[in-house]
PDB file of C-alpha atoms in Angstrom:
ATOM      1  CA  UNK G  12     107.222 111.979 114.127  1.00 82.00           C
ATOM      2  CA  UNK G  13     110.941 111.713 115.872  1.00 90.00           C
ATOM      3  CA  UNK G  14     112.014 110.305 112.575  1.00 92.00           C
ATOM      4  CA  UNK G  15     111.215 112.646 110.271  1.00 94.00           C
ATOM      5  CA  UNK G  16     112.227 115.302 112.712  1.00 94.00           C
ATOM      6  CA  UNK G  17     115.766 113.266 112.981  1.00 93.00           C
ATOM      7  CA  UNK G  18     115.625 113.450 108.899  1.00 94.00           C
ATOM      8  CA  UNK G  19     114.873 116.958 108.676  1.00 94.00           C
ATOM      9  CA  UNK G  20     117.964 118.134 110.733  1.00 93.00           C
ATOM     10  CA  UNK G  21     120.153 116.014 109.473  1.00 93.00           C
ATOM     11  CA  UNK G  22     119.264 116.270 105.599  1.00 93.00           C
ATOM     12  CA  UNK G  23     119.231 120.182 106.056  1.00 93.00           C
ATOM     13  CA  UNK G  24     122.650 120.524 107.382  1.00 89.00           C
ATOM     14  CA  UNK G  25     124.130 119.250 104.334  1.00 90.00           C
ATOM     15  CA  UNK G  26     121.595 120.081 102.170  1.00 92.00           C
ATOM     16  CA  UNK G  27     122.454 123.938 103.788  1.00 91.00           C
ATOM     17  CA  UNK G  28     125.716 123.698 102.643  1.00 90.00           C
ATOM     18  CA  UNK G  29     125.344 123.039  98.504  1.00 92.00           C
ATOM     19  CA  UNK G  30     121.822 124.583  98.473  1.00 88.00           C
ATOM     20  CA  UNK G  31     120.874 128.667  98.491  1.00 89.00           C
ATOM     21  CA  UNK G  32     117.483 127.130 100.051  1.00 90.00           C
ATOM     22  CA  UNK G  33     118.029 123.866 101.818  1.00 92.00           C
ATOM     23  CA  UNK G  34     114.465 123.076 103.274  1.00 92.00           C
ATOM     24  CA  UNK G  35     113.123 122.756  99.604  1.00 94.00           C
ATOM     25  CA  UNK G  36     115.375 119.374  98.655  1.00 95.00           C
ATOM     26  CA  UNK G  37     114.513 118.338 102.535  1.00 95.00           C
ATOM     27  CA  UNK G  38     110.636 118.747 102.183  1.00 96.00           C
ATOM     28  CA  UNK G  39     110.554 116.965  99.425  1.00 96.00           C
ATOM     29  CA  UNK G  40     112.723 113.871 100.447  1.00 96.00           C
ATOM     30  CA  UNK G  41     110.263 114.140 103.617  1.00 97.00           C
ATOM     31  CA  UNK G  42     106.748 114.289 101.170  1.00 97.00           C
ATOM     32  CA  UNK G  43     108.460 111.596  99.115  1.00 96.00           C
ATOM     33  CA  UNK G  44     108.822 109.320 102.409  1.00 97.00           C
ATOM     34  CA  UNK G  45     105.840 109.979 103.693  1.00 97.00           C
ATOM     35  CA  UNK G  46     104.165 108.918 100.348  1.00 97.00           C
ATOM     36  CA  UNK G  47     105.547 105.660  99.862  1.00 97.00           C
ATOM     37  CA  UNK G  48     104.903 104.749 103.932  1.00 97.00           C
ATOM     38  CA  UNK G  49     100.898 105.948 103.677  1.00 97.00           C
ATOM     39  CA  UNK G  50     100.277 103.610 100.103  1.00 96.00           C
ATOM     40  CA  UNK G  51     102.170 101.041 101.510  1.00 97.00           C
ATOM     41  CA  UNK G  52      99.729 101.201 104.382  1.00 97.00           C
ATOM     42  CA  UNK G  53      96.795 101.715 102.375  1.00 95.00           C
ATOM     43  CA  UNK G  54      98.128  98.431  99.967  1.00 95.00           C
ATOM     44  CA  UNK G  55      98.231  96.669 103.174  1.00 95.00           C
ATOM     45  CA  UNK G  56      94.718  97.375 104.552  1.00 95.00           C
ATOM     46  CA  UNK G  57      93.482  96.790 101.409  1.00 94.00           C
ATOM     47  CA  UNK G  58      94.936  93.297 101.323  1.00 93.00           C
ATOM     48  CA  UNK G  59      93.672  92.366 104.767  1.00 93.00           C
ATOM     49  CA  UNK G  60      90.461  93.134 104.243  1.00 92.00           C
ATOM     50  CA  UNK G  61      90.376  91.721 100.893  1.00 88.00           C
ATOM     51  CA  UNK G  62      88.659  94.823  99.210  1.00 87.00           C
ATOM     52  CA  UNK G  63      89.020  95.377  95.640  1.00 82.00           C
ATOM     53  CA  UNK G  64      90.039  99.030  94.824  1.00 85.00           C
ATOM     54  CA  UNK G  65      91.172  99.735  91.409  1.00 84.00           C
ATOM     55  CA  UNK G  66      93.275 103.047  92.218  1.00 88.00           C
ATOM     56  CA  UNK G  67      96.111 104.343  89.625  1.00 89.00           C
ATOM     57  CA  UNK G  68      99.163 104.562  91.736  1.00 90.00           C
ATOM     58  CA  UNK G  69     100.574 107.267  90.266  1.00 92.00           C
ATOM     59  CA  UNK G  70      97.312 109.878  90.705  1.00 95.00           C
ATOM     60  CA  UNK G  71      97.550 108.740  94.201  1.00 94.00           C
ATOM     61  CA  UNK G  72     101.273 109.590  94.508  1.00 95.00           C
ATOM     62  CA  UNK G  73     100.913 112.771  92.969  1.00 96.00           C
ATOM     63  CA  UNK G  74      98.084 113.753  95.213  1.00 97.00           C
ATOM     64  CA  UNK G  75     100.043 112.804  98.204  1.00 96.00           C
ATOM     65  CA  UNK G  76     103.001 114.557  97.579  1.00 96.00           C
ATOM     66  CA  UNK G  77     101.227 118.120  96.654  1.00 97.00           C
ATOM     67  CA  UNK G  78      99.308 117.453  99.850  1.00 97.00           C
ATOM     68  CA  UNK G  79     102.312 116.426 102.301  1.00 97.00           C
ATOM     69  CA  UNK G  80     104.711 119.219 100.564  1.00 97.00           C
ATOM     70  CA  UNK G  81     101.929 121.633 102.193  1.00 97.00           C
ATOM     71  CA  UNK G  82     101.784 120.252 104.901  1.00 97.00           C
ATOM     72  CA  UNK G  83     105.346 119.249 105.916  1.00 96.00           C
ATOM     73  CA  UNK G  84     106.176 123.237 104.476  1.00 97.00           C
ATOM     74  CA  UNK G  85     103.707 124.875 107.358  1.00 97.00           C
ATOM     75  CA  UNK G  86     104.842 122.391 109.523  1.00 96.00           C
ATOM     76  CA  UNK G  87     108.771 122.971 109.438  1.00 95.00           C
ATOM     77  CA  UNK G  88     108.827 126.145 107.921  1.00 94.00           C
ATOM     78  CA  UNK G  89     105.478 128.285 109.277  1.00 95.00           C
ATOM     79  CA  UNK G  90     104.798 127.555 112.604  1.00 95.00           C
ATOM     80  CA  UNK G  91     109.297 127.291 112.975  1.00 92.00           C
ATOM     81  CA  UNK G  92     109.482 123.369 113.770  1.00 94.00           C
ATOM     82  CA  UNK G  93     112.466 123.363 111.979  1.00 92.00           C
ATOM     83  CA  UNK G  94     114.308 125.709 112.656  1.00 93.00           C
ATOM     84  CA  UNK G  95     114.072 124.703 116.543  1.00 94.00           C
ATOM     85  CA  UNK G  96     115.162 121.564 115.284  1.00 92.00           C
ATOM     86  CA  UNK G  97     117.949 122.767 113.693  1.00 92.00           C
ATOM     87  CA  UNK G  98     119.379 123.593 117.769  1.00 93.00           C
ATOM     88  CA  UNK G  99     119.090 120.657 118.971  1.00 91.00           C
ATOM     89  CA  UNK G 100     122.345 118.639 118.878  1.00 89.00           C
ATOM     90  CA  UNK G 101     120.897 115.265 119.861  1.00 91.00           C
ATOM     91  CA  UNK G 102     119.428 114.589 116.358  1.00 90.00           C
ATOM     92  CA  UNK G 103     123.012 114.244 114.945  1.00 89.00           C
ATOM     93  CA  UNK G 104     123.297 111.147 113.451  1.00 89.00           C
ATOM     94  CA  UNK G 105     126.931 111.829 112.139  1.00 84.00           C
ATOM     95  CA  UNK G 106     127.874 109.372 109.369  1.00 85.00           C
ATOM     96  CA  UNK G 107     125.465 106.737 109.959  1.00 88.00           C
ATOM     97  CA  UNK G 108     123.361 109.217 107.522  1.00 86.00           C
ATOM     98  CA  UNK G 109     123.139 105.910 104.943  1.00 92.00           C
ATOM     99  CA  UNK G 110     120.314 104.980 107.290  1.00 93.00           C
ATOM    100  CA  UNK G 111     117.955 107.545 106.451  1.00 93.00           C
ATOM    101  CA  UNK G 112     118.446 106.311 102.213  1.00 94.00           C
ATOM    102  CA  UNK G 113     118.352 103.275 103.665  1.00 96.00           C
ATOM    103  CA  UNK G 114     114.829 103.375 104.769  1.00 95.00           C
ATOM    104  CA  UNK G 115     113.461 105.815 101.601  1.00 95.00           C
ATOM    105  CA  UNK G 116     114.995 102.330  99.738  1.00 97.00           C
ATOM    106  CA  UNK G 117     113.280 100.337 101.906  1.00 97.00           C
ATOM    107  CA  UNK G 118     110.054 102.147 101.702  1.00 96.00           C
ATOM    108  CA  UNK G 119     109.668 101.978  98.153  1.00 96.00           C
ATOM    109  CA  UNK G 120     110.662  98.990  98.028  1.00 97.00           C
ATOM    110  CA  UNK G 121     107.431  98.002 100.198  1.00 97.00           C
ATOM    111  CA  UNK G 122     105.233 100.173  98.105  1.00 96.00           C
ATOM    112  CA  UNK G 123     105.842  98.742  95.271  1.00 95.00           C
ATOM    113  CA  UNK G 124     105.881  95.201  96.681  1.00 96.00           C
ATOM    114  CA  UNK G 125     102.492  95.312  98.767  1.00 95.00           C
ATOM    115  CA  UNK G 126     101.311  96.840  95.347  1.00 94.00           C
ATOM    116  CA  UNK G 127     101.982  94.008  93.022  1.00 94.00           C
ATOM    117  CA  UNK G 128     100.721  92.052  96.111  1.00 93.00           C
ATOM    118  CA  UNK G 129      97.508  93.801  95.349  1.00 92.00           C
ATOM    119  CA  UNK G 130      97.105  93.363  92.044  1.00 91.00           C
ATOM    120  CA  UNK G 131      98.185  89.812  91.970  1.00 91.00           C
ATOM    121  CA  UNK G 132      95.794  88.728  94.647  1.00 86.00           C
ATOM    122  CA  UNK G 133      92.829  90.566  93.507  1.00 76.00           C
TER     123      UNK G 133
END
């Protein structure tokens, strides 16, 4: 949960300063993240265990990121997480921001990848 917390503060400060409501663009980069790590994981379990699950990928992804928007919006927003984030100065990553696209890459990159696995080995 650290990272997404890390993600979340550092997104929304620059996301505050081009955006009249910053947590929006934030939430959904989160949901978006979130989505490709949990069908990536599901790809993955289904591979080990060798089950055959013809899902559509993109009813899945849709479902997931309605779902973790209203989640990750009473998380961060309701019960305040964020904004007590938003004080705490040791999330800062400064310009080493590339790191958090760096792993929304990298997580879509193994979505799609463990999903062609899927379908290729089933």
């Amino acid at each position: 949960m650290k990272i997404f917390h890390l993600i979340y503060y550092n997104l929304y400060k620059r996301s505050q300063k081009i955006n009249g409501a910053p947590e929006i663009p934030v939430l959904s980069y989160i949901c978006f993240l979130q989505t490709s790590i949990l069908i990536t994981l599901i790809n993955i379990v289904l591979l080990l265990f060798q089950l055959y699950l013809n899902y559509k990928i993109h009813y899945v992804s849709i479902s997931l990121l309605v779902a973790l928007f209203g989640l990750n919006y009473y998380y961060f927003e309701k019960k305040g997480v964020g904004q007590k984030l938003l004080t705490d100065k040791n999330l800062d990553i400064g310009r080493k921001r590339i790191l958090i696209h760096l792993f929304l890459f990298l997580s879509i990159f193994m979505e799609g990848f463990s999903y062609y696995l899927l379908r290729e080995l089933n």
